[in-house]
Short mmCIF file of C-alpha atoms and ligand atoms in Angstrom, two decimals:
data_model
loop_
_atom_site.label_atom_id
_atom_site.label_comp_id
_atom_site.label_asym_id
_atom_site.label_seq_id
_atom_site.Cartn_x
_atom_site.Cartn_y
_atom_site.Cartn_z
CA LYS A 1 0.00 0.00 0.00
CA GLY A 2 1.01 3.60 -0.44
CA LEU A 3 2.88 3.15 -3.72
CA LEU A 4 1.32 6.34 -5.14
CA GLU A 5 0.96 8.41 -1.96
CA ASN A 6 -0.25 11.94 -2.89
CA LYS A 7 0.54 11.40 -6.55
CA VAL A 8 -1.93 13.10 -8.88
CA CYS A 9 -2.86 10.50 -11.48
CA ILE A 10 -4.98 11.24 -14.55
CA ILE A 11 -6.68 8.22 -16.10
CA THR A 12 -8.26 8.85 -19.51
CA GLY A 13 -11.28 6.77 -20.47
CA GLY A 14 -11.79 5.87 -16.83
CA ALA A 15 -15.56 6.25 -16.66
CA GLY A 16 -16.57 2.88 -18.11
CA PRO A 17 -18.21 1.07 -15.15
CA ARG A 18 -16.44 -2.23 -15.77
CA GLY A 19 -13.48 -0.83 -17.64
CA ILE A 20 -9.76 -1.09 -17.11
CA GLY A 21 -9.50 2.62 -16.27
CA LYS A 22 -12.03 2.35 -13.47
CA ALA A 23 -10.21 -0.65 -11.98
CA ALA A 24 -6.98 1.36 -12.10
CA ALA A 25 -8.69 4.30 -10.41
CA ARG A 26 -9.73 2.06 -7.51
CA LEU A 27 -6.31 0.46 -7.14
CA PHE A 28 -4.47 3.79 -7.38
CA HIS A 29 -6.81 5.28 -4.76
CA GLU A 30 -6.03 2.36 -2.43
CA HIS A 31 -2.38 3.23 -2.90
CA GLY A 32 -2.85 6.83 -1.75
CA ALA A 33 -3.15 8.52 -5.14
CA ILE A 34 -5.32 11.51 -5.97
CA VAL A 35 -7.23 10.07 -8.91
CA VAL A 36 -8.61 12.09 -11.81
CA ILE A 37 -10.97 10.38 -14.23
CA ALA A 38 -10.96 12.09 -17.62
CA ASP A 39 -13.66 10.87 -19.97
CA LEU A 40 -15.99 12.19 -22.67
CA ASP A 41 -18.92 13.05 -20.42
CA LEU A 42 -18.44 15.30 -17.39
CA ASP A 43 -21.26 13.78 -15.34
CA LYS A 44 -20.08 10.23 -16.01
CA SER A 45 -16.50 11.17 -15.15
CA ARG A 46 -17.66 12.73 -11.89
CA GLU A 47 -19.90 9.77 -11.08
CA ALA A 48 -17.08 7.34 -11.71
CA ALA A 49 -14.72 9.39 -9.54
CA ALA A 50 -17.30 9.60 -6.73
CA ASP A 51 -17.88 5.87 -7.04
CA VAL A 52 -14.19 5.27 -6.32
CA SER A 53 -14.26 7.63 -3.34
CA SER A 54 -15.76 10.90 -2.19
CA GLU A 55 -12.29 12.06 -1.22
CA ARG A 56 -9.14 12.68 -3.24
CA THR A 57 -10.84 12.02 -6.57
CA MET A 58 -11.92 14.32 -9.37
CA GLY A 59 -13.85 13.86 -12.60
CA VAL A 60 -13.07 16.03 -15.60
CA VAL A 61 -14.42 16.16 -19.12
CA CYS A 62 -11.90 15.37 -21.82
CA ASP A 63 -12.12 14.34 -25.44
CA VAL A 64 -8.60 13.08 -26.04
CA THR A 65 -8.96 13.64 -29.80
CA ASP A 66 -9.28 17.37 -29.17
CA LYS A 67 -6.04 19.12 -28.23
CA ALA A 68 -7.77 22.07 -26.56
CA SER A 69 -9.92 19.70 -24.50
CA CYS A 70 -6.78 17.86 -23.29
CA GLU A 71 -5.09 21.13 -22.37
CA ALA A 72 -8.18 22.36 -20.50
CA ALA A 73 -8.39 19.07 -18.55
CA ALA A 74 -4.70 19.19 -17.59
CA LYS A 75 -5.02 22.82 -16.52
CA ALA A 76 -8.08 22.08 -14.39
CA VAL A 77 -6.13 19.31 -12.61
CA ALA A 78 -3.01 21.44 -12.13
CA ASP A 79 -5.12 24.38 -10.86
CA GLN A 80 -6.78 22.08 -8.34
CA TYR A 81 -3.77 20.12 -7.07
CA GLY A 82 -0.66 22.01 -8.21
CA HIS A 83 1.01 19.03 -9.86
CA ILE A 84 0.42 16.14 -12.28
CA ASP A 85 2.50 13.05 -11.56
CA VAL A 86 1.02 10.23 -13.61
CA LEU A 87 -0.88 10.00 -16.89
CA ILE A 88 -2.54 6.75 -17.89
CA ASN A 89 -3.51 6.96 -21.55
CA ASN A 90 -6.31 4.42 -21.42
CA ALA A 91 -9.08 5.85 -23.67
CA GLY A 92 -9.65 3.62 -26.66
CA ILE A 93 -12.32 2.34 -29.03
CA THR A 94 -12.39 -0.63 -31.33
CA GLN A 95 -14.37 -1.69 -34.38
CA PRO A 96 -14.58 -5.32 -35.56
CA LEU A 97 -13.91 -4.64 -39.23
CA LYS A 98 -11.80 -6.29 -41.92
CA THR A 99 -9.30 -4.39 -44.03
CA MET A 100 -11.58 -3.74 -47.02
CA GLU A 101 -14.43 -2.62 -44.79
CA ILE A 102 -12.53 0.23 -43.14
CA THR A 103 -13.81 3.61 -44.31
CA PRO A 104 -11.83 6.84 -43.91
CA GLU A 105 -14.17 7.72 -41.02
CA ASN A 106 -13.56 4.36 -39.32
CA TYR A 107 -9.82 4.85 -39.65
CA GLU A 108 -9.98 8.32 -38.15
CA GLN A 109 -12.28 7.33 -35.31
CA VAL A 110 -10.10 4.48 -34.10
CA THR A 111 -6.65 5.97 -34.65
CA ASP A 112 -7.77 9.34 -33.32
CA VAL A 113 -8.77 8.04 -29.89
CA SER A 114 -5.80 5.73 -29.27
CA LEU A 115 -2.93 7.36 -31.11
CA ARG A 116 -3.73 11.03 -31.58
CA GLY A 117 -5.31 11.02 -28.12
CA MET A 118 -2.13 9.64 -26.58
CA LEU A 119 -0.09 12.40 -28.22
CA TYR A 120 -2.44 15.25 -27.30
CA MET A 121 -2.94 14.15 -23.72
CA SER A 122 0.80 13.61 -23.24
CA GLN A 123 1.52 17.04 -24.73
CA ALA A 124 -0.98 18.51 -22.27
CA VAL A 125 0.67 17.05 -19.14
CA LEU A 126 4.35 17.04 -20.14
CA PRO A 127 4.96 20.76 -19.45
CA TYR A 128 3.85 20.21 -15.84
CA MET A 129 5.99 17.08 -15.50
CA VAL A 130 9.03 18.83 -16.99
CA GLU A 131 8.53 21.76 -14.62
CA GLN A 132 8.34 19.47 -11.58
CA LYS A 133 11.23 17.34 -12.88
CA GLY A 134 9.47 14.02 -12.87
CA GLY A 135 6.49 11.96 -13.90
CA ALA A 136 5.30 8.72 -15.39
CA ILE A 137 3.17 8.10 -18.47
CA VAL A 138 1.66 4.69 -19.19
CA ASN A 139 0.06 3.94 -22.54
CA THR A 140 -2.55 1.26 -23.18
CA SER A 141 -1.59 -0.56 -26.34
CA SER A 142 -2.81 -4.10 -27.04
CA VAL A 143 -1.73 -7.59 -27.95
CA SER A 144 -3.44 -6.72 -31.26
CA ALA A 145 -0.43 -4.53 -32.06
CA GLN A 146 1.92 -7.49 -31.61
CA ARG A 147 -0.15 -10.25 -33.20
CA GLY A 148 -1.68 -8.24 -36.04
CA GLY A 149 -5.13 -8.56 -34.61
CA GLY A 150 -6.96 -9.70 -31.54
CA ILE A 151 -10.43 -11.08 -31.35
CA PHE A 152 -12.49 -7.92 -31.82
CA GLY A 153 -10.16 -5.22 -33.03
CA GLY A 154 -9.88 -4.43 -36.72
CA PRO A 155 -6.61 -3.83 -38.61
CA HIS A 156 -6.92 -0.09 -37.99
CA TYR A 157 -7.06 -0.85 -34.24
CA SER A 158 -3.89 -2.97 -34.55
CA ALA A 159 -2.25 -0.11 -36.43
CA ALA A 160 -3.25 2.50 -33.86
CA LYS A 161 -2.09 0.32 -30.98
CA ALA A 162 1.23 -0.44 -32.75
CA GLY A 163 1.67 3.28 -33.38
CA MET A 164 1.30 3.85 -29.66
CA LEU A 165 4.28 1.57 -28.98
CA GLY A 166 6.49 3.62 -31.29
CA LEU A 167 5.31 6.93 -29.91
CA SER A 168 5.79 5.65 -26.37
CA LYS A 169 9.43 4.71 -27.02
CA ALA A 170 10.14 8.01 -28.79
CA MET A 171 8.74 9.97 -25.84
CA ALA A 172 10.68 7.78 -23.39
CA ARG A 173 13.88 8.67 -25.23
CA GLU A 174 13.07 12.38 -25.39
CA PHE A 175 11.95 12.85 -21.80
CA GLY A 176 14.26 10.48 -19.92
CA ALA A 177 16.59 13.38 -19.09
CA HIS A 178 13.63 15.09 -17.39
CA ASN A 179 13.11 12.10 -15.11
CA ILE A 180 9.89 11.27 -16.92
CA ARG A 181 9.35 7.58 -17.64
CA VAL A 182 7.11 6.49 -20.51
CA ASN A 183 5.98 2.88 -20.81
CA SER A 184 3.18 0.82 -22.33
CA VAL A 185 1.07 -2.17 -21.48
CA THR A 186 -0.11 -4.66 -24.08
CA PRO A 187 -3.18 -6.37 -22.63
CA GLY A 188 -4.57 -9.54 -24.13
CA LEU A 189 -8.23 -10.41 -23.97
CA ILE A 190 -9.64 -8.63 -20.94
CA GLN A 191 -13.29 -8.97 -19.92
CA THR A 192 -14.72 -5.42 -20.00
CA ASP A 193 -17.50 -3.57 -21.84
CA ILE A 194 -15.39 -3.63 -25.01
CA THR A 195 -15.44 -7.44 -25.01
CA GLY A 196 -18.33 -8.19 -22.64
CA GLY A 197 -21.38 -9.95 -23.95
CA LYS A 198 -19.84 -10.63 -27.33
CA LEU A 199 -18.22 -13.93 -26.43
CA THR A 200 -20.16 -17.16 -26.94
CA ASP A 201 -19.13 -20.21 -24.87
CA GLU A 202 -17.78 -21.78 -28.04
CA MET A 203 -15.62 -18.75 -28.82
CA LYS A 204 -14.40 -18.72 -25.23
CA THR A 205 -13.33 -22.38 -25.31
CA GLN A 206 -11.50 -21.80 -28.58
CA ILE A 207 -9.77 -18.67 -27.27
CA LEU A 208 -8.69 -20.38 -24.05
CA THR A 209 -6.73 -23.05 -25.95
CA GLY A 210 -4.39 -20.23 -26.98
CA ILE A 211 -3.94 -18.81 -23.50
CA PRO A 212 -1.45 -20.74 -21.32
CA LEU A 213 -2.92 -19.32 -18.09
CA ASN A 214 -6.26 -20.74 -19.29
CA ARG A 215 -8.45 -17.76 -18.42
CA LEU A 216 -9.40 -14.40 -19.84
CA GLY A 217 -7.88 -11.40 -18.15
CA ASP A 218 -9.80 -9.04 -15.93
CA ALA A 219 -9.50 -5.29 -15.50
CA ASP A 220 -7.60 -5.70 -12.22
CA ASP A 221 -4.87 -7.69 -14.00
CA VAL A 222 -4.19 -4.65 -16.18
CA ALA A 223 -4.61 -2.18 -13.31
CA ARG A 224 -1.77 -3.92 -11.45
CA GLY A 225 0.43 -3.49 -14.53
CA PHE A 226 -0.42 0.21 -14.59
CA LEU A 227 0.47 0.44 -10.90
CA PHE A 228 3.88 -1.10 -11.47
CA LEU A 229 4.69 1.26 -14.35
CA ALA A 230 3.22 4.36 -12.68
CA SER A 231 5.03 3.87 -9.38
CA GLU A 232 8.63 3.74 -8.24
CA LEU A 233 8.45 -0.06 -8.41
CA SER A 234 9.53 0.46 -12.02
CA SER A 235 12.03 3.26 -11.28
CA TYR A 236 14.58 2.07 -13.88
CA THR A 237 12.10 1.08 -16.59
CA THR A 238 11.30 3.35 -19.51
CA GLY A 239 10.41 2.71 -23.14
CA ALA A 240 9.20 -0.76 -22.19
CA ALA A 241 6.01 -2.63 -23.04
CA LEU A 242 4.58 -4.93 -20.39
CA ASP A 243 2.63 -7.92 -21.74
CA ILE A 244 -0.50 -8.68 -19.71
CA ASN A 245 -2.00 -11.44 -21.79
CA GLY A 246 -1.90 -14.75 -19.90
CA GLY A 247 0.81 -15.89 -22.31
CA MET A 248 -1.32 -15.65 -25.49
CA HIS A 249 1.59 -13.90 -27.19
CA MET A 250 5.22 -14.55 -26.27
P1 NAD B 301 -14.05 0.70 -22.01
O1 NAD B 301 -14.93 0.88 -23.20
O2 NAD B 301 -14.65 0.30 -20.72
O3 NAD B 301 -13.20 2.03 -21.76
C1 NAD B 301 -12.85 2.93 -22.77
C2 NAD B 301 -13.23 4.33 -22.31
O4 NAD B 301 -12.70 5.27 -23.23
C3 NAD B 301 -14.76 4.59 -22.22
O5 NAD B 301 -15.09 5.02 -20.91
C4 NAD B 301 -14.99 5.70 -23.25
O6 NAD B 301 -15.98 6.64 -22.87
C5 NAD B 301 -13.60 6.35 -23.30
N1 NAD B 301 -13.38 7.12 -24.51
C6 NAD B 301 -13.70 6.80 -25.79
N2 NAD B 301 -13.37 7.80 -26.63
C7 NAD B 301 -12.83 8.79 -25.86
C8 NAD B 301 -12.30 10.07 -26.13
N3 NAD B 301 -12.28 10.57 -27.38
N4 NAD B 301 -11.84 10.82 -25.10
C9 NAD B 301 -11.86 10.34 -23.83
N5 NAD B 301 -12.34 9.12 -23.51
C10 NAD B 301 -12.82 8.36 -24.52
O7 NAD B 301 -12.94 -0.36 -22.48
P2 NAD B 301 -11.69 -1.05 -21.79
O8 NAD B 301 -11.72 -2.47 -22.21
O9 NAD B 301 -11.60 -0.73 -20.35
O10 NAD B 301 -10.48 -0.38 -22.58
C11 NAD B 301 -9.50 0.44 -22.00
C12 NAD B 301 -8.28 0.47 -22.90
O11 NAD B 301 -7.70 -0.85 -22.95
C13 NAD B 301 -8.57 0.84 -24.37
O12 NAD B 301 -7.53 1.66 -24.86
C14 NAD B 301 -8.56 -0.50 -25.08
O13 NAD B 301 -8.24 -0.37 -26.44
C15 NAD B 301 -7.47 -1.21 -24.29
N6 NAD B 301 -7.48 -2.67 -24.40
C16 NAD B 301 -8.57 -3.38 -24.03
C17 NAD B 301 -8.55 -4.77 -24.14
C18 NAD B 301 -9.73 -5.61 -23.76
O14 NAD B 301 -9.71 -6.83 -24.04
N7 NAD B 301 -10.73 -5.07 -23.11
C19 NAD B 301 -7.39 -5.41 -24.63
C20 NAD B 301 -6.29 -4.64 -24.98
C21 NAD B 301 -6.34 -3.27 -24.85
#
């Protein structure tokens, strides 16, 4: 306990009730963090924050695809708490399309949230982290980036998530001298709203044959990976990608 004592941690896309971001918000709160949930809808962000705790949490509105919205969210957090220590780039959407089905709009929607959103939100918090000479950014990529597809994500999702790995390493290189660490996680199949309800028993049995740990992941599995990379437990780790996939890709 106490791995993130008084650290101000922004989690994008944290308002989904069963999502990875929400699980991270709970775990970070248990570890003493001040947790900010930044999602598309202000009321939902506030509700999710209040659901974690009535104290030391904040909900802000943020569309990560909009640079001004990211800057406004970061400023609101800095005005409130005076520092920003951790950014978890967790917002993401997926579309189960095949290559020839992807329209220009589909491409933009999916790459905008994961990849452009990661850049804009990082740009919004980095000035504060540089000023305070330290910080940690964790980016939510996917096993889809490594395998060229998961179960639900289309090729544009794989591309966006692979792009995140490159951007993450480039930022790690650039900001290491500022004592800012930048890492990624590559979750496998995690049971959340993105995947929930879409899996038949037959699909599940088939999927499990490819997962050595013989179970799907849950949001807490990923939250613990975030905690490692956000905290001093990973003090000498930057530019890395942590696989959280039960062994489905190795
Ligand atoms: P989720 O749908 O519960 O969470 C995604 C959240 O992102 C939602 O709350 C949504 O409102 C928010 N969001 C969407 N567009 C946004 C925008 N423009 N600005 C701000 N917020 C926005 O899904 P989840 O499964 O918890 O996914 C979290 C992250 O993990 C995503 O990046 C996803 O791609 C990634 N991931 C999920 C799995 C999985 O199996 N569930 C596997 C690998 C990676």
